[in-house]
Structure formats: C-alpha cells, structure tokens
Amino acid sequence: MKFELPALPYATEALEPVISEKTISFHYGKHHQAYVNNLNNLVPGTRFENATLEQIIREAEGGIFNNAAQVWNHTFYWEGLGGDGVLKAGKLQEKINTHFGSFENFKEVFADSAAKLFGSGWAWLVEDKEGVLKIVQTSNAGNPMCDGLKPLFTCDVWEHAYYIDYKNRRPDYIKAFWGIVNWKKVEERLG
Ligand code: MN
C-alpha cells in the first residue's frame, strides 16, 4: 500500500495571516510530503507493508514509526485548522468547562504547555478512556495513541511550523494560532 499526502482541507492561503502561504508551501508541501515519501521508501519488505498508519504508529519503532507518526500528526494538525477559532455551545464546550473550568483557562494551560515544550514536538488535547480531557506533550514524532489516549486537537511546535512567520517567537505563533482553530472539527472527534 502506498501512502499519499492528503489534500489540504482549504486553500494554501486560507490560514493567512496567522500561517502564511509560504509556511504552508514548506510545512505541507515539503515537510509533510517528505514524511510520506520516507515512509513509502521504508515500509516495502517489512511487516508494515499493508498496515494502516494507525497500526504502524502503535507497533513500529525507529524510522518507520517516526515517519508514519509525522504523516498522521500533520494531517491531524491541518484538519483541525481553517476555522474561525470560535467554540460554539455544545458537547465539547461543556467538556472543556468541566475539565478546565473555562475555554479561556483551557487555552491558557494549553498555550503554556505548547510554549514550554522543550525542543521539537506537539501539544495535544486528548480524551482518556474515562472521557476525561487532558493536555499532553509529545516529543519529536510522538503520538498520544501510543499511550491509549484519543487525540482531539494538536499544535505543532516544531520550529518549521512557525519559523518563517514568527522566527523564534513560539508564544506569538501559539497566540495567533487560536484564531484559526476549527472547533467544529475538533468536536466531531469526541468519542
Ligand atoms: Mn510539522
């Protein structure tokens, strides 16, 4: 099975000015594509030849894991963006209020976690097996599915996600990022 780069769910300039078309051209067009290409070069002849991305993420290690997880993580990241950042009343808003007190407080805790993550990685909103919402960090290509958690939303804090637009100012990227989250999509991911 050959893995493919999924189409972006919006135009390449749709996230402007928060994420520029130039960043998309590198982050989606080069980095995300490279993970797909690397994975397609690595899996032939291994037991993962006919596996899904999720199976590979749960079972593989090393380069195959890293590239498969990065393909999945980026697709998940892009799909969670392209919205207006408004969380409408509903199941997700209720759960966020229950577990974080308020949407504003959730954003503060998430942003702090994303900003303080050392090195390259991802900040995630996840749901555990009991339905509790949590914020977790993963390093490099890490994915919360490996810890039995259901990802709901993620922010890529690898430097390639923000360096063109924000240089070293990761907190500014995260602050602006809230304005383009597609909370409707995130709510659909709830179990
Ligand atoms: Mn990335």
Short mmCIF file of C-alpha atoms and ligand atoms in Angstrom, two decimals:
data_model
loop_
_atom_site.label_atom_id
_atom_site.label_comp_id
_atom_site.label_asym_id
_atom_site.label_seq_id
_atom_site.Cartn_x
_atom_site.Cartn_y
_atom_site.Cartn_z
CA MET A 1 0.00 0.00 0.00
CA LYS A 2 1.38 3.36 -0.99
CA PHE A 3 0.81 6.24 1.40
CA GLU A 4 -0.25 9.54 -0.07
CA LEU A 5 -0.18 13.15 1.06
CA PRO A 6 -3.82 14.02 1.84
CA ALA A 7 -5.15 17.18 0.21
CA LEU A 8 -5.35 20.21 2.49
CA PRO A 9 -8.98 20.85 3.51
CA TYR A 10 -8.63 24.52 2.42
CA ALA A 11 -6.68 26.73 0.03
CA THR A 12 -2.97 27.25 0.71
CA GLU A 13 -3.58 30.91 1.60
CA ALA A 14 -6.64 30.19 3.80
CA LEU A 15 -4.72 30.45 7.08
CA GLU A 16 -3.21 33.87 6.31
CA PRO A 17 -2.08 35.92 8.13
CA VAL A 18 -1.70 33.51 11.05
CA ILE A 19 0.11 30.89 8.96
CA SER A 20 1.41 32.25 5.67
CA GLU A 21 1.13 30.58 2.30
CA LYS A 22 4.93 30.41 2.34
CA THR A 23 4.90 28.40 5.56
CA ILE A 24 2.25 26.09 4.09
CA SER A 25 4.38 25.62 0.97
CA PHE A 26 7.27 24.36 3.10
CA HIS A 27 5.44 22.76 6.02
CA TYR A 28 2.82 20.93 3.96
CA GLY A 29 4.50 20.90 0.55
CA LYS A 30 7.99 19.89 1.69
CA HIS A 31 7.99 18.53 5.27
CA HIS A 32 4.69 16.66 5.27
CA GLN A 33 5.39 15.35 1.76
CA ALA A 34 8.86 14.20 2.82
CA TYR A 35 7.43 12.13 5.69
CA VAL A 36 5.08 10.44 3.18
CA ASN A 37 7.95 9.78 0.77
CA ASN A 38 10.25 8.48 3.52
CA LEU A 39 7.55 6.14 4.80
CA ASN A 40 6.94 4.77 1.30
CA ASN A 41 10.66 4.12 0.96
CA LEU A 42 10.91 2.40 4.36
CA VAL A 43 7.92 0.01 4.51
CA PRO A 44 8.44 -2.27 1.47
CA GLY A 45 9.69 -5.65 2.62
CA THR A 46 8.69 -5.09 6.26
CA ARG A 47 5.67 -6.42 8.15
CA PHE A 48 4.11 -2.98 7.79
CA GLU A 49 3.78 -3.21 4.01
CA ASN A 50 -0.03 -3.49 4.18
CA ALA A 51 -0.58 -1.82 7.55
CA THR A 52 -2.58 1.34 8.23
CA LEU A 53 -0.87 4.42 9.61
CA GLU A 54 -2.53 3.80 12.98
CA GLN A 55 -1.23 0.21 13.12
CA ILE A 56 2.27 1.41 12.28
CA ILE A 57 2.10 4.13 14.95
CA ARG A 58 1.04 1.59 17.60
CA GLU A 59 3.55 -1.10 16.68
CA ALA A 60 6.59 0.28 14.86
CA GLU A 61 9.78 1.84 16.15
CA GLY A 62 12.59 3.92 14.71
CA GLY A 63 12.35 5.48 11.28
CA ILE A 64 9.13 3.74 10.28
CA PHE A 65 7.41 4.95 13.45
CA ASN A 66 8.81 8.47 13.13
CA ASN A 67 7.70 8.97 9.55
CA ALA A 68 4.29 7.29 9.94
CA ALA A 69 3.51 9.31 13.06
CA GLN A 70 4.63 12.54 11.40
CA VAL A 71 2.36 11.82 8.42
CA TRP A 72 -0.59 11.21 10.77
CA ASN A 73 0.20 14.11 13.13
CA HIS A 74 0.44 16.64 10.30
CA THR A 75 -2.78 15.51 8.61
CA PHE A 76 -4.50 15.78 12.01
CA TYR A 77 -2.99 19.23 12.60
CA TRP A 78 -4.13 20.62 9.22
CA GLU A 79 -7.63 19.20 9.65
CA GLY A 80 -8.01 20.97 12.99
CA LEU A 81 -7.32 24.36 11.40
CA GLY A 82 -9.14 26.53 8.86
CA GLY A 83 -11.87 27.64 11.27
CA ASP A 84 -12.65 30.93 12.99
CA GLY A 85 -11.43 29.96 16.46
CA VAL A 86 -14.90 30.20 17.96
CA LEU A 87 -16.02 27.34 20.19
CA LYS A 88 -19.80 27.22 19.97
CA ALA A 89 -22.02 25.91 22.76
CA GLY A 90 -22.21 22.13 22.68
CA LYS A 91 -20.70 18.90 23.93
CA LEU A 92 -17.06 19.99 23.53
CA GLN A 93 -17.62 23.32 25.24
CA GLU A 94 -19.33 21.52 28.14
CA LYS A 95 -16.45 19.07 28.48
CA ILE A 96 -13.83 21.81 28.33
CA ASN A 97 -15.70 23.75 31.02
CA THR A 98 -15.95 20.60 33.16
CA HIS A 99 -12.27 19.67 32.92
CA PHE A 100 -10.59 23.09 32.62
CA GLY A 101 -13.05 25.50 34.25
CA SER A 102 -13.50 27.63 31.14
CA PHE A 103 -12.44 27.86 27.49
CA GLU A 104 -10.16 30.78 28.35
CA ASN A 105 -8.46 28.80 31.08
CA PHE A 106 -8.08 25.79 28.79
CA LYS A 107 -6.38 27.96 26.16
CA GLU A 108 -4.05 29.41 28.78
CA VAL A 109 -2.97 26.00 30.08
CA PHE A 110 -2.62 24.56 26.56
CA ALA A 111 -0.60 27.55 25.33
CA ASP A 112 1.68 27.32 28.35
CA SER A 113 2.27 23.62 27.68
CA ALA A 114 2.94 24.24 23.99
CA ALA A 115 5.28 27.16 24.68
CA LYS A 116 7.30 25.30 27.31
CA LEU A 117 7.69 22.05 25.38
CA PHE A 118 11.44 21.65 25.08
CA GLY A 119 12.72 21.13 21.55
CA SER A 120 10.55 19.72 18.77
CA GLY A 121 7.17 18.18 19.40
CA TRP A 122 3.44 18.51 19.69
CA ALA A 123 0.96 19.79 22.28
CA TRP A 124 -2.30 17.84 22.35
CA LEU A 125 -5.80 17.97 23.74
CA VAL A 126 -6.73 14.34 24.34
CA GLU A 127 -9.52 12.30 25.85
CA ASP A 128 -8.63 9.36 28.08
CA LYS A 129 -10.53 6.08 28.34
CA GLU A 130 -12.79 7.54 31.07
CA GLY A 131 -13.70 10.50 28.86
CA VAL A 132 -11.52 12.94 30.81
CA LEU A 133 -9.94 15.71 28.73
CA LYS A 134 -6.22 16.25 29.25
CA ILE A 135 -3.41 18.29 27.76
CA VAL A 136 -0.28 16.31 26.95
CA GLN A 137 3.01 16.95 25.17
CA THR A 138 4.87 14.57 22.89
CA SER A 139 8.45 14.98 21.70
CA ASN A 140 9.51 14.71 18.07
CA ALA A 141 7.04 12.39 16.28
CA GLY A 142 5.31 11.14 19.43
CA ASN A 143 1.57 10.46 19.34
CA PRO A 144 -0.79 10.08 22.34
CA MET A 145 -2.39 7.00 20.75
CA CYS A 146 0.74 5.14 21.91
CA ASP A 147 -0.40 5.83 25.50
CA GLY A 148 -4.01 4.79 24.91
CA LEU A 149 -5.25 8.37 24.62
CA LYS A 150 -7.60 9.69 21.93
CA PRO A 151 -6.22 12.82 20.21
CA LEU A 152 -8.75 15.62 19.76
CA PHE A 153 -6.57 18.54 18.74
CA THR A 154 -2.90 19.36 18.29
CA CYS A 155 -0.48 22.22 17.84
CA ASP A 156 2.77 21.56 16.02
CA VAL A 157 5.58 23.34 17.85
CA TRP A 158 8.46 22.13 15.71
CA GLU A 159 10.35 25.24 14.58
CA HIS A 160 9.39 24.54 10.96
CA ALA A 161 5.75 25.24 11.92
CA TYR A 162 6.41 28.89 12.82
CA TYR A 163 9.93 30.00 12.00
CA ILE A 164 9.16 31.63 8.63
CA ASP A 165 6.32 33.72 10.11
CA TYR A 166 7.36 34.21 13.73
CA LYS A 167 11.10 33.43 13.78
CA ASN A 168 11.94 32.29 17.35
CA ARG A 169 8.73 33.72 18.87
CA ARG A 170 6.85 30.48 19.50
CA PRO A 171 4.43 32.08 22.03
CA ASP A 172 3.33 34.59 19.34
CA TYR A 173 2.59 31.73 16.93
CA ILE A 174 0.52 29.95 19.57
CA LYS A 175 -1.37 33.12 20.48
CA ALA A 176 -2.30 33.77 16.83
CA PHE A 177 -2.99 30.09 16.21
CA TRP A 178 -6.17 30.23 18.36
CA GLY A 179 -7.80 32.39 15.68
CA ILE A 180 -7.75 29.65 13.03
CA VAL A 181 -8.78 26.57 15.01
CA ASN A 182 -11.71 24.65 13.56
CA TRP A 183 -13.51 23.75 16.80
CA LYS A 184 -16.40 22.18 14.89
CA LYS A 185 -13.95 19.60 13.54
CA VAL A 186 -12.44 19.07 16.99
CA GLU A 187 -15.91 18.45 18.45
CA GLU A 188 -16.57 15.78 15.79
CA ARG A 189 -13.58 13.86 17.11
CA LEU A 190 -15.06 13.41 20.59
CA GLY A 191 -15.78 9.77 21.43
MN MN B 1 5.46 19.99 11.36
#
